[in-house]
Short mmCIF file of C-alpha atoms in Angstrom, two decimals:
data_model
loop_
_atom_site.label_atom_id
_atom_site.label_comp_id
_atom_site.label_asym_id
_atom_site.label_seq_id
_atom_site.Cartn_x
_atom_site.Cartn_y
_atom_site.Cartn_z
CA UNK A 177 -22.85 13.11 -36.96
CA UNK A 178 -21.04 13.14 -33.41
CA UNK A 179 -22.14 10.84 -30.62
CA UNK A 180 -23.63 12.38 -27.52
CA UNK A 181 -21.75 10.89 -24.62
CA UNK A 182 -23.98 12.66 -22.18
CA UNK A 183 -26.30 10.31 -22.45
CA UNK A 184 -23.67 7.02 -21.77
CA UNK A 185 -25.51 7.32 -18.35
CA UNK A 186 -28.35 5.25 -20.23
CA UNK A 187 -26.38 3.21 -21.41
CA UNK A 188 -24.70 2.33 -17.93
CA UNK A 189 -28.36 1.64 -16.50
CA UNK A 190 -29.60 -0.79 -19.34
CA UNK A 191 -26.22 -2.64 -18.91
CA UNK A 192 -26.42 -2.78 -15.16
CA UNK A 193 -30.20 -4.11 -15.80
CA UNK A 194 -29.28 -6.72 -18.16
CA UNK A 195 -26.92 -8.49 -14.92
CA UNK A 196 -29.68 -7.77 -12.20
CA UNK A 197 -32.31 -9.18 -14.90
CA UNK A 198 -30.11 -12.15 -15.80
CA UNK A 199 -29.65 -11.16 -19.19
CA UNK A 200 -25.86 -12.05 -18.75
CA UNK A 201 -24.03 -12.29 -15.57
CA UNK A 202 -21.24 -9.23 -17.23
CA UNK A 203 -19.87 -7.95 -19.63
CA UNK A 204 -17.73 -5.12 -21.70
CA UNK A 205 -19.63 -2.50 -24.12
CA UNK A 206 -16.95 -0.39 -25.83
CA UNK A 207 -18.05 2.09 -29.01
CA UNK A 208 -15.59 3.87 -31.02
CA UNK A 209 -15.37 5.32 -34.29
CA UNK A 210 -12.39 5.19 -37.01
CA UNK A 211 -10.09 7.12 -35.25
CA UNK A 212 -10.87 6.52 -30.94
CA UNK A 213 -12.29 4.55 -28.55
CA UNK A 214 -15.48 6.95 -27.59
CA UNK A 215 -17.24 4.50 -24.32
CA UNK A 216 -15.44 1.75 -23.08
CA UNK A 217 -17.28 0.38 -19.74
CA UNK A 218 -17.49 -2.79 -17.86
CA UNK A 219 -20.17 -4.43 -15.99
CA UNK A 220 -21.18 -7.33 -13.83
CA UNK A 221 -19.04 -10.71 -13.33
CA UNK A 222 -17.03 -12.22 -15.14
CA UNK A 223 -17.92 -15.68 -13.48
CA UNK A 224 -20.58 -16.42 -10.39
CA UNK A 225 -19.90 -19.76 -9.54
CA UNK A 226 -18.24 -21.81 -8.16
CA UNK A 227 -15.95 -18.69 -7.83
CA UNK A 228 -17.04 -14.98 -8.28
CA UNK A 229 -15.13 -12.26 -9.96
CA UNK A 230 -15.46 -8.89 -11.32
CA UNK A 231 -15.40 -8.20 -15.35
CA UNK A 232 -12.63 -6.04 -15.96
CA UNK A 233 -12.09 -3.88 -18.97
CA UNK A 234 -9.63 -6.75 -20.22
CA UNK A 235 -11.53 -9.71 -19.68
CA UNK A 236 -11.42 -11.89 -22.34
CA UNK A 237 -14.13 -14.10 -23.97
CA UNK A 238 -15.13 -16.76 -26.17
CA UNK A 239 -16.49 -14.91 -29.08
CA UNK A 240 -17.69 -17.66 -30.43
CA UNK A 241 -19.59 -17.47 -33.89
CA UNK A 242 -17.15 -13.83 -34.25
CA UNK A 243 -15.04 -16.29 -35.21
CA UNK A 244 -16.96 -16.70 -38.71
CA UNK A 245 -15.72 -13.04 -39.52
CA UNK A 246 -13.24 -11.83 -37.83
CA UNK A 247 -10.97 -14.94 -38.51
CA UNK A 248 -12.85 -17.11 -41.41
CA UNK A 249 -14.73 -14.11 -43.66
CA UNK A 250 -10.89 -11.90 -43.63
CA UNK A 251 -8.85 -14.33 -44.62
CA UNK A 252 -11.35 -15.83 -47.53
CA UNK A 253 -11.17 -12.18 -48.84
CA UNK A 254 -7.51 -12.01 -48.50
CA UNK A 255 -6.91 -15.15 -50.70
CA UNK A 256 -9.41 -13.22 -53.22
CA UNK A 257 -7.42 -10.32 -53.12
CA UNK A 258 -4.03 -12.40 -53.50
CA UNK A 259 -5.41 -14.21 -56.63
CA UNK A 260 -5.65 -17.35 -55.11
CA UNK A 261 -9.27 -18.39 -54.64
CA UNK A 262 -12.80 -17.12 -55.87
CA UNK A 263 -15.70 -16.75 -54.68
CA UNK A 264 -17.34 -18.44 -57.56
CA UNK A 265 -15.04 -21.59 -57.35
CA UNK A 266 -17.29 -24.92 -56.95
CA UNK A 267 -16.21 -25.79 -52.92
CA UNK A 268 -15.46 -29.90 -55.26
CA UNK A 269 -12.55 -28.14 -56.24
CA UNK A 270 -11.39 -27.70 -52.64
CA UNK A 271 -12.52 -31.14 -51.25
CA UNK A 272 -12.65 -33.70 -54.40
CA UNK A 273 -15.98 -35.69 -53.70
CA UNK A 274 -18.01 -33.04 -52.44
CA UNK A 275 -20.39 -32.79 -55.71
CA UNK A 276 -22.60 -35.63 -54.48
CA UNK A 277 -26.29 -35.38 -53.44
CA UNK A 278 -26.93 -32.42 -55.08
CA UNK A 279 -23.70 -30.27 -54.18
CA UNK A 280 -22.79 -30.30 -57.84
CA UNK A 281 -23.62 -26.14 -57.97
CA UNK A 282 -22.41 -24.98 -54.31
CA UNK A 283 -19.57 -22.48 -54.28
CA UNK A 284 -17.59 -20.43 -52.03
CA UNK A 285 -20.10 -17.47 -52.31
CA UNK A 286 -22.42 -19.64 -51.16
CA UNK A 287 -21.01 -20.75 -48.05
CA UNK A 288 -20.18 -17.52 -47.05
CA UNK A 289 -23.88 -15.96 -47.40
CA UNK A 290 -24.88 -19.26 -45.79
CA UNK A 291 -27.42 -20.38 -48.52
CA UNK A 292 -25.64 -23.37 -49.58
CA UNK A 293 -28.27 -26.17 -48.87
CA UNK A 294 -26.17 -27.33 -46.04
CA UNK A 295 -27.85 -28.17 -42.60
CA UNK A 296 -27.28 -25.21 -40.29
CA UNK A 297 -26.24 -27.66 -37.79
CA UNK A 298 -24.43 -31.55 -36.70
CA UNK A 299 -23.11 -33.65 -33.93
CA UNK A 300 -19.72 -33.50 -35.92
CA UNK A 301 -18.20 -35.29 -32.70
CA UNK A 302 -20.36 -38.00 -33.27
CA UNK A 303 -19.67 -38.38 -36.98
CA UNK A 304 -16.52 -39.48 -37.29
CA UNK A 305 -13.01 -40.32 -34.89
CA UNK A 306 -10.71 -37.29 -36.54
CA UNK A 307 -11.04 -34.25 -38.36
CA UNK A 308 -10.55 -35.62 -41.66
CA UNK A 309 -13.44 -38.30 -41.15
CA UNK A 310 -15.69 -35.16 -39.70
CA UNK A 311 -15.13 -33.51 -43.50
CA UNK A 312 -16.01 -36.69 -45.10
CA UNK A 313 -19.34 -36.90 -43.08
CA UNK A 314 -19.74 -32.95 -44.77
CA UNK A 315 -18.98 -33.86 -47.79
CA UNK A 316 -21.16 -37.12 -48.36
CA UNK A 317 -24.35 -34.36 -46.83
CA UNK A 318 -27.76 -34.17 -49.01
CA UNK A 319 -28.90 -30.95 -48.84
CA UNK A 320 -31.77 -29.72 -46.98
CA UNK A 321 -32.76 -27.77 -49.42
CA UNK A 322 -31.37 -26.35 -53.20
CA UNK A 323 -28.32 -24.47 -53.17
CA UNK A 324 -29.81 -20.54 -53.24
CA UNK A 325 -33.27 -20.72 -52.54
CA UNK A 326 -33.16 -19.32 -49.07
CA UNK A 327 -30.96 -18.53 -46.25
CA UNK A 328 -29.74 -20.90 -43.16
CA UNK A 329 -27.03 -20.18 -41.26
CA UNK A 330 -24.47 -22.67 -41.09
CA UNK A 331 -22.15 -23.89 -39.05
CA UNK A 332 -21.01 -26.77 -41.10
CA UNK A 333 -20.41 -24.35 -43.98
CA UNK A 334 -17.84 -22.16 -42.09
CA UNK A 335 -16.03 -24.94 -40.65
CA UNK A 336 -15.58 -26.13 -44.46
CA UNK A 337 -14.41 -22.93 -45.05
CA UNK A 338 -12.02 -22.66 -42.44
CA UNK A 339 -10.65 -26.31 -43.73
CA UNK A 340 -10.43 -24.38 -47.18
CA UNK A 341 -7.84 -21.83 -45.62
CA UNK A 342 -5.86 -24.24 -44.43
CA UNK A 343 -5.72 -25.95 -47.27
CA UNK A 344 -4.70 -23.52 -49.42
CA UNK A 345 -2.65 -21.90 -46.91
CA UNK A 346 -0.98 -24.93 -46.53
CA UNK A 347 -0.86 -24.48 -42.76
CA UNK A 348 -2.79 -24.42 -39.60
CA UNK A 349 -5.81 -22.31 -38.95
CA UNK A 350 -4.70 -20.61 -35.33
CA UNK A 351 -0.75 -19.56 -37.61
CA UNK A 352 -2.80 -18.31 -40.51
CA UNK A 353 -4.81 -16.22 -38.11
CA UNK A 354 -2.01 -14.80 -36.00
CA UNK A 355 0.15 -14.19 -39.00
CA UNK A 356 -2.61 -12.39 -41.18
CA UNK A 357 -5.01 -10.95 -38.58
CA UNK A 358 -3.81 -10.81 -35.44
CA UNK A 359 -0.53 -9.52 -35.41
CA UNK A 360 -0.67 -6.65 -37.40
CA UNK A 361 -4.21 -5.63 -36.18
CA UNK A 362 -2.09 -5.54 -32.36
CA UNK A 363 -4.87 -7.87 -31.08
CA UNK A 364 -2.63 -8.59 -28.24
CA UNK A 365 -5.41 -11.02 -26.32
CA UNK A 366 -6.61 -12.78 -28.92
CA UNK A 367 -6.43 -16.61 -29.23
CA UNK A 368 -7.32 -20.02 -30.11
CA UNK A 369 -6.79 -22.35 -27.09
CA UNK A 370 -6.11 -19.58 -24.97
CA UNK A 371 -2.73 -20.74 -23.26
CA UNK A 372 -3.69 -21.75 -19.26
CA UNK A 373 -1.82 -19.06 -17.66
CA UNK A 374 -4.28 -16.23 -18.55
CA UNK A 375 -7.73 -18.34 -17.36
CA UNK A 376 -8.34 -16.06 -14.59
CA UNK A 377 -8.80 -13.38 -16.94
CA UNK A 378 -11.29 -15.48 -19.16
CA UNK A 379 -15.09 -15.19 -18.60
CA UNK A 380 -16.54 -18.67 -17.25
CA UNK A 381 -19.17 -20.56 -19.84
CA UNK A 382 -22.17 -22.93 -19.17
CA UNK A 383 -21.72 -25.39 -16.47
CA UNK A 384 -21.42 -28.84 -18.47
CA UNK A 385 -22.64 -28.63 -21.98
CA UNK A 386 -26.35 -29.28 -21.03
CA UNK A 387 -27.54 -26.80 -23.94
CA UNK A 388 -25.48 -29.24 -26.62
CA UNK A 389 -26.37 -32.03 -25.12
CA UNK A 390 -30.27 -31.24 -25.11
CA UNK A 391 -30.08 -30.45 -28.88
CA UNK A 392 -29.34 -34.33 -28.98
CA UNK A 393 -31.63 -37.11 -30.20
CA UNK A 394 -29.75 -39.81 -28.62
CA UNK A 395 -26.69 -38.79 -25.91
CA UNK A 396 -25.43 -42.64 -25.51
CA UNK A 397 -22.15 -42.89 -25.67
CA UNK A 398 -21.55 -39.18 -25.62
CA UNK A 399 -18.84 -37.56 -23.66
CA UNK A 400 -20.35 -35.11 -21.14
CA UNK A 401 -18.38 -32.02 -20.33
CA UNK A 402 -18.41 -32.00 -16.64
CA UNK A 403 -17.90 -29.05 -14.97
CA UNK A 404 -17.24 -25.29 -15.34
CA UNK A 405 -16.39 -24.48 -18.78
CA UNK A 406 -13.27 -21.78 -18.98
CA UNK A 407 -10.68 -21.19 -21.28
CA UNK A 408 -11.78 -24.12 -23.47
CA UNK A 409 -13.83 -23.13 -26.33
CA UNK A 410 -17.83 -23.85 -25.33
CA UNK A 411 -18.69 -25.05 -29.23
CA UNK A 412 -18.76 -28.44 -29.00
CA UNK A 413 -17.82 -29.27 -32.21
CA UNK A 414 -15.23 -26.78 -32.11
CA UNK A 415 -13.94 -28.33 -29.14
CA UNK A 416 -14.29 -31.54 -30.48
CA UNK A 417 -11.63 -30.59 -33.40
CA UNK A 418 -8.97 -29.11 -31.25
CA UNK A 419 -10.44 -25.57 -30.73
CA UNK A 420 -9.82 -24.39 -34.29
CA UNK A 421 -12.48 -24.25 -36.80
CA UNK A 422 -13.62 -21.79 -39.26
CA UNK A 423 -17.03 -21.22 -37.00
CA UNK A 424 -15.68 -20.82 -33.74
CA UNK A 425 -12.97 -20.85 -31.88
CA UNK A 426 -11.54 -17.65 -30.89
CA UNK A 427 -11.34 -15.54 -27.34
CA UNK A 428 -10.37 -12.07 -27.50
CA UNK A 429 -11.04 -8.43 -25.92
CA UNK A 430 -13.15 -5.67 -26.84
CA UNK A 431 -10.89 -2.95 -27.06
CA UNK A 432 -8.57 -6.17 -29.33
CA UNK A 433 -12.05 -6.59 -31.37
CA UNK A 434 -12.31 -2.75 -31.15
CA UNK A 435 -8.99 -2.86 -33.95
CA UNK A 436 -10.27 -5.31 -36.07
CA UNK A 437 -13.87 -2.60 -36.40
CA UNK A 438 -11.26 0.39 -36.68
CA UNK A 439 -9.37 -1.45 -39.47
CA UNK A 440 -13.08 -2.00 -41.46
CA UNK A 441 -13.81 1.85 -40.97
CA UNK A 442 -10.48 2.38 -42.01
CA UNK A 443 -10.77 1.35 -45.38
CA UNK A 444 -9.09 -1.72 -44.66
CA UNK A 445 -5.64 -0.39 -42.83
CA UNK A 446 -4.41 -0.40 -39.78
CA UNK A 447 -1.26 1.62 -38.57
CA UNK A 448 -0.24 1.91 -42.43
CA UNK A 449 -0.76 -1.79 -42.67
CA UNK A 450 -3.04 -3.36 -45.53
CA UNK A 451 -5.23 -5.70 -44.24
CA UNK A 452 -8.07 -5.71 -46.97
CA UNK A 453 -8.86 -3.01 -50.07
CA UNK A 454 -11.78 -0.82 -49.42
CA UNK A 455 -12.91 -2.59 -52.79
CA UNK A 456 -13.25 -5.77 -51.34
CA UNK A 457 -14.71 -4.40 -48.15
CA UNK A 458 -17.59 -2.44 -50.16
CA UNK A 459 -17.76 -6.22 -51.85
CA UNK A 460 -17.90 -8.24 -48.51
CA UNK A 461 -20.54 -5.89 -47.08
CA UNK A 462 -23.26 -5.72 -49.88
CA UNK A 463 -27.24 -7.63 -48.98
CA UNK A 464 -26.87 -10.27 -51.59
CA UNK A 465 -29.91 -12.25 -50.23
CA UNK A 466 -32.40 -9.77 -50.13
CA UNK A 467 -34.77 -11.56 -52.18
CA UNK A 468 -34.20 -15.11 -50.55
CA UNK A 469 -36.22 -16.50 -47.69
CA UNK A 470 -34.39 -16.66 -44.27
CA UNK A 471 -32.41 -13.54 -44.09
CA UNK A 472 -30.02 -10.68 -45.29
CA UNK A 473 -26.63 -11.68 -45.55
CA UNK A 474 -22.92 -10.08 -46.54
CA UNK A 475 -20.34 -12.18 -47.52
CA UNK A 476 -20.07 -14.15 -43.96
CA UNK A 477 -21.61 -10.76 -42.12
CA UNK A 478 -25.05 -9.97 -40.97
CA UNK A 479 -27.28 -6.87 -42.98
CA UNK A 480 -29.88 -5.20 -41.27
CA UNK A 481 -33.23 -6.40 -41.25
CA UNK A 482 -36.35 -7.46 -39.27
CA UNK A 483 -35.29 -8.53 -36.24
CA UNK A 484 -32.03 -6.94 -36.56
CA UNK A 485 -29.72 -7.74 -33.50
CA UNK A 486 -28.06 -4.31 -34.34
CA UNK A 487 -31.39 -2.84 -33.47
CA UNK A 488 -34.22 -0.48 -35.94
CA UNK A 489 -31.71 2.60 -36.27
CA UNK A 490 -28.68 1.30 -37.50
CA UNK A 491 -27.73 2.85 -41.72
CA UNK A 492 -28.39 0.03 -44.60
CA UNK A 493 -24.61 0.46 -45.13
CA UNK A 494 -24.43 -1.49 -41.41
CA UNK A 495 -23.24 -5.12 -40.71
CA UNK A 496 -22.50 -6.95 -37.96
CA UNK A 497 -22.10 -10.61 -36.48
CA UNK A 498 -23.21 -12.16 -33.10
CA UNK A 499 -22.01 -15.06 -31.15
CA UNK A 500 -24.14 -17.84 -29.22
CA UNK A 501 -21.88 -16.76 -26.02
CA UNK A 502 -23.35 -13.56 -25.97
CA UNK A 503 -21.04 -11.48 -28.19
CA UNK A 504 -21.97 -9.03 -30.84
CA UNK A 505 -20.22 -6.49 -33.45
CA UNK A 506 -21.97 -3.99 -35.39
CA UNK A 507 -20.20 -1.87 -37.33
CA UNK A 508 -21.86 1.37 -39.64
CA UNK A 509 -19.97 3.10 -41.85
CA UNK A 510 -22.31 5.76 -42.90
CA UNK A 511 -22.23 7.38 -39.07
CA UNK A 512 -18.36 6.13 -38.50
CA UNK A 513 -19.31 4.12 -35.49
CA UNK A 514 -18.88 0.48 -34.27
CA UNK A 515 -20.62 -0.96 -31.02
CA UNK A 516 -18.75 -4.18 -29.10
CA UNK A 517 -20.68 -5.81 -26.96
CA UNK A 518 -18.98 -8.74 -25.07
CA UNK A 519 -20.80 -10.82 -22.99
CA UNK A 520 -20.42 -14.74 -20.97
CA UNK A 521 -24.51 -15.20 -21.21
CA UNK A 522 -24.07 -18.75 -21.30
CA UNK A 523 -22.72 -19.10 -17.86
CA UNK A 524 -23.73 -20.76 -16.11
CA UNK A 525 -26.66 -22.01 -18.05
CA UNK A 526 -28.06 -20.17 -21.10
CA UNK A 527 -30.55 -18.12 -21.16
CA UNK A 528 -32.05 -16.10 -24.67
CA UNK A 529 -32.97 -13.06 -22.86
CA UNK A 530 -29.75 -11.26 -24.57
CA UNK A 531 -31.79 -11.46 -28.17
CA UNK A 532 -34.22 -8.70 -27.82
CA UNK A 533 -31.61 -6.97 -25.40
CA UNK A 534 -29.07 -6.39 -28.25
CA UNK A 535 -31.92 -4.17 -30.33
CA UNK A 536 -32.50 -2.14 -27.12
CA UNK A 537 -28.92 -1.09 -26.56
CA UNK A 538 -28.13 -0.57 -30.16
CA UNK A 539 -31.17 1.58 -30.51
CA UNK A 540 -30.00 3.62 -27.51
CA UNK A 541 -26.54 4.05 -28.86
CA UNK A 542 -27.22 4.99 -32.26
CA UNK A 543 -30.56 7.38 -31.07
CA UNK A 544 -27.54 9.30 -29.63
CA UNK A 545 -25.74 10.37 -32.52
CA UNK A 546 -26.13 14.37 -33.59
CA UNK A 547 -25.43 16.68 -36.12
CA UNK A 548 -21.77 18.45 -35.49
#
């Protein structure tokens, strides 16, 4: 199978709809298989107000939830691979105390395929005055419901799990990151805490955190974001943490996110360098909740399904990840392709027309692929 770029023109109008329809106000779609980049456009702004300016090719963006496999999912399955953790280890042996209320049988696997038990969701800001105190509050959790029954995705899991890489890395997140993924995958505009000299090259976020602060019961005593949010990470809990967690965190490129795809459809290299077996990849990528209520989930990626953001024509061999910024990966190994799409839909308030609008696009892409 080839892709016919004659059609990109279609692709170029749904784009240019999704900014004069609100969708998002920009963005960056880049597709490419294992060995090019094959459509790399940009469209719309990059930020409306209080200032207005153009997305470039090389804007960069908060890729928000991304973050829970591009950063969090590798580097689990490069401490498998190095003999250091399992996925079947009990998460108590990582953080002593955690095998209360019913957490006795939760394990690594579990947190990556997100059917732990834990709450999908919490005011960690709220919960405690540091990070370590914000892990306690985790750790002393009931569940909502028994570990493996069904499927909800979890914030609180991944930032547990990004806590576990540190921990066994015995240093910070962000280094761990750089070191193992980063660097070697030439991801040359990818960050946590972006540093403040390249914010005018960083897509704005909401205005305030009015979303987060909605989700609250009670907002007493909580400390408003006022303002334009850009080039701090929009998570709030993230945020709250020092802008790197397991969950969220990151801001990168496409055509940076475009190497991290090209290493997975690689086999797991990059420019001769090992980043993860095609074992564990094949591993990593399997539907291993199928059969449980909620969803179908990888180890830490997405499998198609109903409601697929990837769309109704992407392979079963296909998985992918979005973000709540309006970023998405999908990456299919049985047609050799991998569709970025980077968007700021959050800014400058959110809006949830960019759910069904992933399916479209994807369908469009992938209804263009034909036999060589």
């Amino acid at each position: 199978m080839k892709l016919d770029l004659s059609r990109a023109k279609s692709w170029d109008k749904i784009m240019q709809w999704g900014v004069n329809d609100g969708v998002f106000p920009g963005g960056v779609l880049l597709v490419g298989n294992q060995q090019e980049i094959l459509y790399y456009e940009k469209f719309g702004s990059a930020e409306i107000t209080p200032n207005s300016r153009p997305v470039m090719k090389d804007t960069i963006y908060d890729l928000a939830s991304l973050t829970k496999v591009v950063v969090t999912t590798t580097l689990v399955m490069q401490l498998i691979e190095k003999g250091m953790i399992r996925l079947d280890d009990p998460v108590d042996l990582f953080f002593p105390g955690f095998a209360v209320n019913g957490k006795e049988n939760v394990r690594v696997r579990h947190l990556l395929t997100h059917c732990s038990g834990l709450a999908a969701w919490a005011p960690l800001y709220l919960k405690g005055e540091n990070n370590q105190e914000r892990i306690e509050y985790i750790k002393n959790l009931e569940l909502d419901y028994p570990t493996g029954t069904k499927v909800v995705y979890s914030d609180l899991g991944f930032i547990l799990l990004g806590e576990l890489i540190q921990k066994v890395c015995k240093k910070p997140l962000d280094e761990v990151a750089k070191k193992e993924i980063f660097k070697p995958l030439r991801m040359i505009d990818t960050y946590y805490n972006p540093p403040k000299h390249i914010f005018s090259r960083i897509a704005a976020t909401e205005f305030n955190n009015d979303y987060e602060m909605n989700m609250l019961e009670d907002t007493e005593g909580v400390n408003r974001r006022e303002g334009l949010i850009l080039g701090k990470v929009h998570d709030g809990n993230c945020f709250a943490m020092g802008g790197v967690t397991g969950h969220a965190g990151i801001f990168s490129t496409a055509k940076d996110v475009y190497h991290f795809t090209q290493m997975l459809l690689n086999g797991g290299r990059f420019n001769n360098k090992h980043i993860l077996s095609p074992v564990t990849i094949e591993k990593m990528v399997q539907n291993y909740t199928r059969k449980i209520l909620g969803g179908n989930r990888g180890l830490g990626w997405d499998k198609p399904g109903e409601l697929s953001s990837g769309g109704d024509l992407i392979s079963g061999q296909a998985f992918g990840h979005t973000g709540f910024s309006g970023t998405s990966i999908w990456i299919d190994p049985t047609y050799n392709l991998s569709v970025i799409l980077l968007t700021n839909r959050v800014h400058p308030t959110c809006t949830t027309k960019h759910i069904r609008f992933r399916s479209l696009i994807h369908n469009m892409i992938f209804s263009s692929l034909i036999k060589e």
